[in-house]
PDB file of C-alpha atoms in Angstrom:
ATOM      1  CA  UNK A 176      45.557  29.902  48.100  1.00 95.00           C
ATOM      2  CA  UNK A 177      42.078  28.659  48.519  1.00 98.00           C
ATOM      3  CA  UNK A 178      39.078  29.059  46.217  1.00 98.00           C
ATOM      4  CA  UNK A 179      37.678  31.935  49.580  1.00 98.00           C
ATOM      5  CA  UNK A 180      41.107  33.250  49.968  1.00 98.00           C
ATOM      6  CA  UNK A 181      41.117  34.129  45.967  1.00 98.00           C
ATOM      7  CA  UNK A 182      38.197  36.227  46.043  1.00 98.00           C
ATOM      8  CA  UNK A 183      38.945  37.936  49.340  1.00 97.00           C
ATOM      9  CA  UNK A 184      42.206  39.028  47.290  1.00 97.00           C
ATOM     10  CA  UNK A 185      40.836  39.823  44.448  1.00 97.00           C
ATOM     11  CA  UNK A 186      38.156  42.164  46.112  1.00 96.00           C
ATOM     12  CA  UNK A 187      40.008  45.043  46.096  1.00 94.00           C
ATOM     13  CA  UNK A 188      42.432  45.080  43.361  1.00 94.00           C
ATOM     14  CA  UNK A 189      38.788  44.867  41.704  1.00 95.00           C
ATOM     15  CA  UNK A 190      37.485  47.739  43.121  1.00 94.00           C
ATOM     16  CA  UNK A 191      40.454  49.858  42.156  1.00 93.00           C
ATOM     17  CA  UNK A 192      40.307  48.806  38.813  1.00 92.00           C
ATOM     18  CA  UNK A 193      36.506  49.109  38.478  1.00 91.00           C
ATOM     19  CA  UNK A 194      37.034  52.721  39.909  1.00 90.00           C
ATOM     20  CA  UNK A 195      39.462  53.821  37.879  1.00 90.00           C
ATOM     21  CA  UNK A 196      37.305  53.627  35.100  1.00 91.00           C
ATOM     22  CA  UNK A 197      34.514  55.244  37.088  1.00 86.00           C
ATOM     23  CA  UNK A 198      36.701  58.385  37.697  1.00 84.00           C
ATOM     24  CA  UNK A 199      38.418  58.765  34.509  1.00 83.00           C
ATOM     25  CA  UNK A 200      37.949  62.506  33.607  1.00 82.00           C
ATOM     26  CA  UNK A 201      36.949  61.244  30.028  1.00 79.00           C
ATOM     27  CA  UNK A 202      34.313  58.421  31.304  1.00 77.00           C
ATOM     28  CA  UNK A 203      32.835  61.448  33.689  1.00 76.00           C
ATOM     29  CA  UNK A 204      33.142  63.809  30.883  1.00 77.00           C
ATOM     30  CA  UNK A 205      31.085  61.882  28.455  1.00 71.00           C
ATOM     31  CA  UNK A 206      28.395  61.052  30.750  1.00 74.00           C
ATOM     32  CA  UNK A 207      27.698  65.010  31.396  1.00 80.00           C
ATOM     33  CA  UNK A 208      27.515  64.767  27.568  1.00 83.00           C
ATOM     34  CA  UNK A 209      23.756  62.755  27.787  1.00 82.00           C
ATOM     35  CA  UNK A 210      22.650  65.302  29.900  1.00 84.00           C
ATOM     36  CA  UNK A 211      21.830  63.630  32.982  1.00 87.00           C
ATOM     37  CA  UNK A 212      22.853  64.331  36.919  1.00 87.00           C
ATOM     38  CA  UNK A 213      26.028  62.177  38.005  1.00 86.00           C
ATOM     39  CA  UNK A 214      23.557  60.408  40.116  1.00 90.00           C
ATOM     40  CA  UNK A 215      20.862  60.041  37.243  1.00 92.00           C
ATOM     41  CA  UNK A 216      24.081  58.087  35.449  1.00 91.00           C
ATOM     42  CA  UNK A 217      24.938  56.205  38.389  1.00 91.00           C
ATOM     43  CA  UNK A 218      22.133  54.551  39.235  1.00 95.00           C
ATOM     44  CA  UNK A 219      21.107  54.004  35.263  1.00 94.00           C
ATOM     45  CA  UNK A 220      24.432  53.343  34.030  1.00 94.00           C
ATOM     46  CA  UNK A 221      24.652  50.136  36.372  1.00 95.00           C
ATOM     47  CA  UNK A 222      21.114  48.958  36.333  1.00 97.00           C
ATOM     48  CA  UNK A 223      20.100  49.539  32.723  1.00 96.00           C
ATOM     49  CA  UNK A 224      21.268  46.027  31.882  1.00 97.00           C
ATOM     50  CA  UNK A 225      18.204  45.254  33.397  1.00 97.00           C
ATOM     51  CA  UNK A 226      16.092  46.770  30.753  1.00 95.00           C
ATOM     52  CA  UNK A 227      12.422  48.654  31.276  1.00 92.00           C
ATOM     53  CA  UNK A 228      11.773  47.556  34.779  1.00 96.00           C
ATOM     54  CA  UNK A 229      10.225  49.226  37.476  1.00 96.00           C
ATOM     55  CA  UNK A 230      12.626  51.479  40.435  1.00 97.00           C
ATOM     56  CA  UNK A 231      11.262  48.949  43.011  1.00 97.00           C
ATOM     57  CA  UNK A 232      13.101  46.256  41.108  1.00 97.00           C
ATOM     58  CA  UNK A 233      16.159  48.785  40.441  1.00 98.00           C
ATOM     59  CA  UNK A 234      16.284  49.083  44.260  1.00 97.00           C
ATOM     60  CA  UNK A 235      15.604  45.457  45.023  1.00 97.00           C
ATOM     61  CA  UNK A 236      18.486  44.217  42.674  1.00 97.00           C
ATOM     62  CA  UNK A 237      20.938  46.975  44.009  1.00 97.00           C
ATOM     63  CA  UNK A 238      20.357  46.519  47.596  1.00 97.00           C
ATOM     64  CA  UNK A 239      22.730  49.272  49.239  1.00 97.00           C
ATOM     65  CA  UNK A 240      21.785  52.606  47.735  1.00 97.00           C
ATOM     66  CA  UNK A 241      18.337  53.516  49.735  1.00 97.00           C
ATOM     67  CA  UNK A 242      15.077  53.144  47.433  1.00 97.00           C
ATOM     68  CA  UNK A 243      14.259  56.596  47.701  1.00 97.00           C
ATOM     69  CA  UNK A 244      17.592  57.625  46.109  1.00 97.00           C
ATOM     70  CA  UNK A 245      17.263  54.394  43.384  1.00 97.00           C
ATOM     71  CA  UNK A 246      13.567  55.810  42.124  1.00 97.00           C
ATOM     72  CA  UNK A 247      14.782  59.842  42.179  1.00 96.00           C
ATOM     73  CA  UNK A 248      17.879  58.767  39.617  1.00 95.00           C
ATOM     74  CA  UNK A 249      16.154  55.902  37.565  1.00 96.00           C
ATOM     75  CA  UNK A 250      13.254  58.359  36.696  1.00 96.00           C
ATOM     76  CA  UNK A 251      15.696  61.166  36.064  1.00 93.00           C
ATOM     77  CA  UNK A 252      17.220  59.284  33.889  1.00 92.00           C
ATOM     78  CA  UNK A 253      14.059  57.834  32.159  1.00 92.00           C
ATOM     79  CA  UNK A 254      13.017  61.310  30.869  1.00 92.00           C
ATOM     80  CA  UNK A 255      15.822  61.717  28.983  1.00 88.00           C
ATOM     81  CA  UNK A 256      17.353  58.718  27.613  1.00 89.00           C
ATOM     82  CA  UNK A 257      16.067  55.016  28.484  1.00 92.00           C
ATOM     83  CA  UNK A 258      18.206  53.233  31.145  1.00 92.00           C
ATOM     84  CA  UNK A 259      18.650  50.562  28.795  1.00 93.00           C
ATOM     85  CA  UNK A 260      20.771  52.700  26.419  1.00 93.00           C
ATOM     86  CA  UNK A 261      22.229  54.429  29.383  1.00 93.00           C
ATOM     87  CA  UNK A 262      24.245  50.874  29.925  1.00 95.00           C
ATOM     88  CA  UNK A 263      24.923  50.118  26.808  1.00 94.00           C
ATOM     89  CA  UNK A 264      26.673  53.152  26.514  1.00 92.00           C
ATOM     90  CA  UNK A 265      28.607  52.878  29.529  1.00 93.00           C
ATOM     91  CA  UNK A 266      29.462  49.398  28.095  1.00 95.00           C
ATOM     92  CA  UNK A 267      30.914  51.403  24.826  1.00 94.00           C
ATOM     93  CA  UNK A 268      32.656  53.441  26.873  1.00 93.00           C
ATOM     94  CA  UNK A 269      33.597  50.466  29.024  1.00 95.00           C
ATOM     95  CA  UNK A 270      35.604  49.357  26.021  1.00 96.00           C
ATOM     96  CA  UNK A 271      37.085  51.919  25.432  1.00 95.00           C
ATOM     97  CA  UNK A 272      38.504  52.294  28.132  1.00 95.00           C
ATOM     98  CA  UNK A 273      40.002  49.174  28.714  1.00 96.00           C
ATOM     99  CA  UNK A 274      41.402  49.630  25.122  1.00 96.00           C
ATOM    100  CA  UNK A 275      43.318  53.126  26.007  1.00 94.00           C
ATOM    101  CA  UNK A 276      44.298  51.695  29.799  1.00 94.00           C
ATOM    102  CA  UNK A 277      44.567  48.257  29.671  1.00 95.00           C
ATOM    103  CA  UNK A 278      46.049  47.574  26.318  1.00 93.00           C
ATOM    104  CA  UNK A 279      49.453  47.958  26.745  1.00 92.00           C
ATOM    105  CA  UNK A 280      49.083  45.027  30.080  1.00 95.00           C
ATOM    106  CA  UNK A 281      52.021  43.023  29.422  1.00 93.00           C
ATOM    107  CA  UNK A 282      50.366  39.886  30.586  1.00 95.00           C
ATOM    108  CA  UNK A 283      46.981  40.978  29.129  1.00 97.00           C
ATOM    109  CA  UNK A 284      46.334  37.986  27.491  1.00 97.00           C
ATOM    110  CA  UNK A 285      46.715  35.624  30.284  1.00 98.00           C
ATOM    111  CA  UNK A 286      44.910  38.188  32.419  1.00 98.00           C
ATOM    112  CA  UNK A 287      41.704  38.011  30.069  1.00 98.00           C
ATOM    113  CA  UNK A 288      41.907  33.928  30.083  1.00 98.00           C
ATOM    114  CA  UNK A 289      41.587  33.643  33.480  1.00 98.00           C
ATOM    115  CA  UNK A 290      38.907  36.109  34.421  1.00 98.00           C
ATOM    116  CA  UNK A 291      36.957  34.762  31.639  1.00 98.00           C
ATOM    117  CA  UNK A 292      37.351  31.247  32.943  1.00 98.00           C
ATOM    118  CA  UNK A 293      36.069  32.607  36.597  1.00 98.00           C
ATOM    119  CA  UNK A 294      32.885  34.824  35.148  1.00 98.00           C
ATOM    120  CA  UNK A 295      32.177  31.999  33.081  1.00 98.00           C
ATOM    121  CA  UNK A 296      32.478  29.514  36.038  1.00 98.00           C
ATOM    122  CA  UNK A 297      29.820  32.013  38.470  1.00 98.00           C
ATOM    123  CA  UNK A 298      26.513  30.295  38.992  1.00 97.00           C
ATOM    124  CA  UNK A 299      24.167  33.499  39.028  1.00 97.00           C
ATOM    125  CA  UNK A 300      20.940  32.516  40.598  1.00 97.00           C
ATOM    126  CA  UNK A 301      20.511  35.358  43.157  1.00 95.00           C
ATOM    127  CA  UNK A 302      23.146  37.421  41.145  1.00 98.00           C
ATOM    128  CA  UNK A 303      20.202  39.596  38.980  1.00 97.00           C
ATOM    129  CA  UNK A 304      22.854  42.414  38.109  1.00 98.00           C
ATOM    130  CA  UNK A 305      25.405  40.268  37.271  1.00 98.00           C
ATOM    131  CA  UNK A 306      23.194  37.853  35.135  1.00 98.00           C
ATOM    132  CA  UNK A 307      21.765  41.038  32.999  1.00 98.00           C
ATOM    133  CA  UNK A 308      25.513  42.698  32.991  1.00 98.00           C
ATOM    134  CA  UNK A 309      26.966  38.902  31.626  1.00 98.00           C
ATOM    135  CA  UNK A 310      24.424  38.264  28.738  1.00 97.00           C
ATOM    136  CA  UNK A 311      24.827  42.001  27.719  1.00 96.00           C
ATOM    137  CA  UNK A 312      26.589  41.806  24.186  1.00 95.00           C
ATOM    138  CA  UNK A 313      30.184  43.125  24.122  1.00 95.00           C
ATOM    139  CA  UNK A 314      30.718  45.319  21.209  1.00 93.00           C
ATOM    140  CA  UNK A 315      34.720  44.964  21.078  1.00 95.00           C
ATOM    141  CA  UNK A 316      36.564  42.004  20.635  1.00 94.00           C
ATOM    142  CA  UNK A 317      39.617  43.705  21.458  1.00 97.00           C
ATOM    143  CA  UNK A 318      41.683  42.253  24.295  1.00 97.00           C
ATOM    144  CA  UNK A 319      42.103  45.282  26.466  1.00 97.00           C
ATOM    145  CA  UNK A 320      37.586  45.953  26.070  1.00 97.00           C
ATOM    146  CA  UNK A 321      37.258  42.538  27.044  1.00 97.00           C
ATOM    147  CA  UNK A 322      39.640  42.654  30.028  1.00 97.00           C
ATOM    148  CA  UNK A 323      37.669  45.615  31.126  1.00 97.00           C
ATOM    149  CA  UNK A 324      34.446  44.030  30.906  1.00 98.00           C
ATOM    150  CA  UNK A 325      35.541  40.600  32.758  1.00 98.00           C
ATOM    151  CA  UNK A 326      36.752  42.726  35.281  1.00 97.00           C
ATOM    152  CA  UNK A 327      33.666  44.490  35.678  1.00 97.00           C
ATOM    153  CA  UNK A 328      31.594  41.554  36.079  1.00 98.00           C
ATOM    154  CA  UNK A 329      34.268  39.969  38.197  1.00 98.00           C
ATOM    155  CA  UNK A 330      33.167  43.007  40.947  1.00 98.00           C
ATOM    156  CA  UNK A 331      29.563  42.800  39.740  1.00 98.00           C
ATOM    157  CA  UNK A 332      29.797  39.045  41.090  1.00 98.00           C
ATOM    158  CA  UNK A 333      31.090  40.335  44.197  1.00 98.00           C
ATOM    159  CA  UNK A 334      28.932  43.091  44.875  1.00 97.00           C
ATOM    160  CA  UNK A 335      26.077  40.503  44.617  1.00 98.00           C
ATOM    161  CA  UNK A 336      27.356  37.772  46.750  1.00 98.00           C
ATOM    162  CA  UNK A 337      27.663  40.511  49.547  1.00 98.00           C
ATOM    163  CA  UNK A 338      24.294  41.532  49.421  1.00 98.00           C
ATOM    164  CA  UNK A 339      23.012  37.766  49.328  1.00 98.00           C
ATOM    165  CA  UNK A 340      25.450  37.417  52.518  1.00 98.00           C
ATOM    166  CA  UNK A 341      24.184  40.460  53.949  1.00 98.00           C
ATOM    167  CA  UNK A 342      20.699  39.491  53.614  1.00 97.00           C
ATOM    168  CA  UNK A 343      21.400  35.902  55.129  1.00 97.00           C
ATOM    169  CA  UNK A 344      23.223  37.076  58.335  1.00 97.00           C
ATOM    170  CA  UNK A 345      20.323  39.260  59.120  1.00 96.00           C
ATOM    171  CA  UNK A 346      21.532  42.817  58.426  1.00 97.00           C
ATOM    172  CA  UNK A 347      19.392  45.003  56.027  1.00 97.00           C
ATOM    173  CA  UNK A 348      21.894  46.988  53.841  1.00 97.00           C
ATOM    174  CA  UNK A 349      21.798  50.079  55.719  1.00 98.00           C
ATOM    175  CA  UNK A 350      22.971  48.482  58.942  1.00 98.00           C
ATOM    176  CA  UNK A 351      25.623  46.431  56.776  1.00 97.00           C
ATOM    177  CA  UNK A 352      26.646  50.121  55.344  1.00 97.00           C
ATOM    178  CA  UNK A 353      26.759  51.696  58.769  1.00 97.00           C
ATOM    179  CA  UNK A 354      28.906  48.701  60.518  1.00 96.00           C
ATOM    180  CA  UNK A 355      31.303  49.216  57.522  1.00 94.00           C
ATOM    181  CA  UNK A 356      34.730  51.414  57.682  1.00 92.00           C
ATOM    182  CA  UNK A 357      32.963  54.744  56.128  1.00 93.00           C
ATOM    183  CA  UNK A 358      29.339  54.185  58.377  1.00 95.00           C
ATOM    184  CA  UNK A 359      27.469  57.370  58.331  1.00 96.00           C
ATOM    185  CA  UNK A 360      29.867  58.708  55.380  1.00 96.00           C
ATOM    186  CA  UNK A 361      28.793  55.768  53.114  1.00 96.00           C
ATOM    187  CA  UNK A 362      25.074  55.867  53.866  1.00 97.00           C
ATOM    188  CA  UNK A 363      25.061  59.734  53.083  1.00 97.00           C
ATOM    189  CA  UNK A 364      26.659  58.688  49.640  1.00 95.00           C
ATOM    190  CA  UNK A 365      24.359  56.323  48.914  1.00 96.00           C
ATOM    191  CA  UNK A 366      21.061  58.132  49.668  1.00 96.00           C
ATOM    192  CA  UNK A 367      20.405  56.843  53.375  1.00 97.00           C
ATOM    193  CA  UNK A 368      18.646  59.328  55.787  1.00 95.00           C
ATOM    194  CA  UNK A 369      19.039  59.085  59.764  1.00 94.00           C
ATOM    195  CA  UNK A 370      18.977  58.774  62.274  1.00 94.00           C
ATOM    196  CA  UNK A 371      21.019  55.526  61.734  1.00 96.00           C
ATOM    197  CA  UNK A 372      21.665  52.383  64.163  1.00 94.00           C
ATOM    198  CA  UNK A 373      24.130  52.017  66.207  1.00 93.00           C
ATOM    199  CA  UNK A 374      27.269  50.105  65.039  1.00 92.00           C
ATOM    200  CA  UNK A 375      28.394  48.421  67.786  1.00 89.00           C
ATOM    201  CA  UNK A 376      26.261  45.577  68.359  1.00 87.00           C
ATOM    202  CA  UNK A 377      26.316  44.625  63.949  1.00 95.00           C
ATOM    203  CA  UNK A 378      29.645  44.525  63.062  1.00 95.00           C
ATOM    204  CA  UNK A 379      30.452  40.828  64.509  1.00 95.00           C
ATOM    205  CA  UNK A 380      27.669  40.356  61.783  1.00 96.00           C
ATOM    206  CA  UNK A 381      28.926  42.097  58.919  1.00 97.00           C
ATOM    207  CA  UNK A 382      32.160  40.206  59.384  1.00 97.00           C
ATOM    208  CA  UNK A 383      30.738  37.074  59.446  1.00 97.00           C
ATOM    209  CA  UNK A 384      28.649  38.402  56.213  1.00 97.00           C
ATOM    210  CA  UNK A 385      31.744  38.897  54.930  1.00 97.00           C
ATOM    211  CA  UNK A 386      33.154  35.678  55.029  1.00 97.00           C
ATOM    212  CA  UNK A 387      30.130  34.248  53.605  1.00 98.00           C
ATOM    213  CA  UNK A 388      31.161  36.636  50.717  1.00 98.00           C
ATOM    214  CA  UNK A 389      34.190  35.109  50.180  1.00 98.00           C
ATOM    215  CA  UNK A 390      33.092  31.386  50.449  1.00 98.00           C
ATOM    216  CA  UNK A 391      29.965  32.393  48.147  1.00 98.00           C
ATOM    217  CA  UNK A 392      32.538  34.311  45.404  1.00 98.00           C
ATOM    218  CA  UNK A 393      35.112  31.465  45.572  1.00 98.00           C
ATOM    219  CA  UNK A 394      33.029  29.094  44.452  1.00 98.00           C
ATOM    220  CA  UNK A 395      33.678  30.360  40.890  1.00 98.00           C
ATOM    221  CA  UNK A 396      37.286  30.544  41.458  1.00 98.00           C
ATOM    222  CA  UNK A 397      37.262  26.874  42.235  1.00 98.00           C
ATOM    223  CA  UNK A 398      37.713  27.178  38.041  1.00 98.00           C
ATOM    224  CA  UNK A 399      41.303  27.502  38.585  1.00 98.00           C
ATOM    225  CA  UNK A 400      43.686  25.915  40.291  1.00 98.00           C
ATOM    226  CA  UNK A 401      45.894  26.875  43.179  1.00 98.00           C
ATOM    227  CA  UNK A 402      48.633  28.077  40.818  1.00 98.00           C
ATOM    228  CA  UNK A 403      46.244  29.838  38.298  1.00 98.00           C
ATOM    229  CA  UNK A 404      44.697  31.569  41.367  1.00 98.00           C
ATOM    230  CA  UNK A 405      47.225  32.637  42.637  1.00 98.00           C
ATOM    231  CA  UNK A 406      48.572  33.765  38.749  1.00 98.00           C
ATOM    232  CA  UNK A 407      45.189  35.768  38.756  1.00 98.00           C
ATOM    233  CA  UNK A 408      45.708  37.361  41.752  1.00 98.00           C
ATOM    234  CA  UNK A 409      49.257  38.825  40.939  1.00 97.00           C
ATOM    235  CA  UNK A 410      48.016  39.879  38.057  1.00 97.00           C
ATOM    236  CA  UNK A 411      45.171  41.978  39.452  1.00 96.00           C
ATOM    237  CA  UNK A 412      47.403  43.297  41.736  1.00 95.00           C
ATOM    238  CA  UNK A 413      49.833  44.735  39.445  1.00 95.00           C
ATOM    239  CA  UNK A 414      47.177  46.267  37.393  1.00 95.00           C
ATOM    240  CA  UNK A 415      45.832  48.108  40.028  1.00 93.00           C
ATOM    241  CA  UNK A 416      49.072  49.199  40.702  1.00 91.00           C
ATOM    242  CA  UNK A 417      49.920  50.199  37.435  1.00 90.00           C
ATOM    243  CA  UNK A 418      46.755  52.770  36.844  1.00 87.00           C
ATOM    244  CA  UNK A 419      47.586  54.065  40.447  1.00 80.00           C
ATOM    245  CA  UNK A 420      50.641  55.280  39.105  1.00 71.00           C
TER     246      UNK A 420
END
């Protein structure tokens, strides 16, 4: 298994994982507890890390959700609680999380070593969400909040590679969003208004975007070794299994 053919593996066993949390009843239940729209949390909860910035840099650094959509939840947000502590309560409850779901991970350990090692290895110039989500301070030393976290950042990493690879094969995000499986169902989702372009004549370039994606992400799981990678991968796997159950 190569260095590209680890992180095209470990894509979605990531995004399971990632949206597991995401969906628990308790994470959603919380949330309504700040008083703020599902999409208010959304877009504050992941770019929060960022601090007091401007929506025009929220958009910028989130690429796919349209900018019109970015500005109505970030300011939403901002009148009631400050994105900033927005995220740092969704890293709390991050932790928790992975303490009630991922502690009893037989292989936990060697699941947490391994991440680590990758997130640790990612080079994050380009990467602005995954830069502010890294250097954010992890308030549980616990094995099963830091799994949850190195997961986290492990699809952070991802979801910023794609843009940059989006970006570089020419696509803007909303034609990368429309050439995707979903199209027209995604960019309703993520704030997008039509009329939309066509998909035919894009997706040869979202596929080659996404191999980019996969050479770009693999160049932090050049950390392991063929074995470990493949160790990692298994292990992802039958995590996302497990909270499928």
């Amino acid at each position: 298994m190569t260095p590209e053919q680890a992180a095209a593996n470990a894509k979605p066993g990531l995004a399971n994982l990632v949206g597991a949390f995401a969906e628990s009843p308790q994470t959603l239940r919380r949330a309504r507890l700040m008083g703020l729209s599902g999409w208010a949390y959304h877009v504050s909860a992941r770019a929060g890390a960022l601090g007091d910035v401007r929506p025009e840099t929220v958009g910028a650094a989130i690429g796919f959700i349209a900018p019109e959509a970015v500005t109505d939840g970030w300011e939403a947000a901002a009148k009631t609680t400050p994105p900033v502590e927005v995220a740092t309560w969704h890293l709390h409850e991050l932790c928790r999380w992975g303490v009630d779901e991922l502690g009893g991970f037989p292989r936990l350990a060697r699941l947490l070593e391994l991440a680590k090692r990758v997130v640790d290895a990612v080079d994050a110039a380009g990467l602005t969400l995954f830069a502010a989500w890294r250097a954010m301070p992890v308030p549980d030393a616990s094995a099963g909040a830091q799994a949850a976290v190195m997961l986290h950042l492990l699809h952070e990493h991802r979801l910023g590679v794609h843009l940059v690879a989006v970006r570089a094969s020419g696509l803007t995000p909303l034609e990368a969003i429309i050439a995707g499986p979903d199209g027209e169902t995604d960019a309703v989702a993520f704030g997008w208004q039509p009329p939309y372009p066509s998909p035919g004549p894009i997706v040869r370039r979202l596929m080659w975007a996404e191999s980019v994606s996969d050479s770009l992400a693999g160049q932090a799981y050049a950390c392991l070794d063929r074995a470990e990678r493949i160790e990692l991968i298994g292990l992802l796997t039958s995590l996302s299994h497990r909270l499928s159950r």
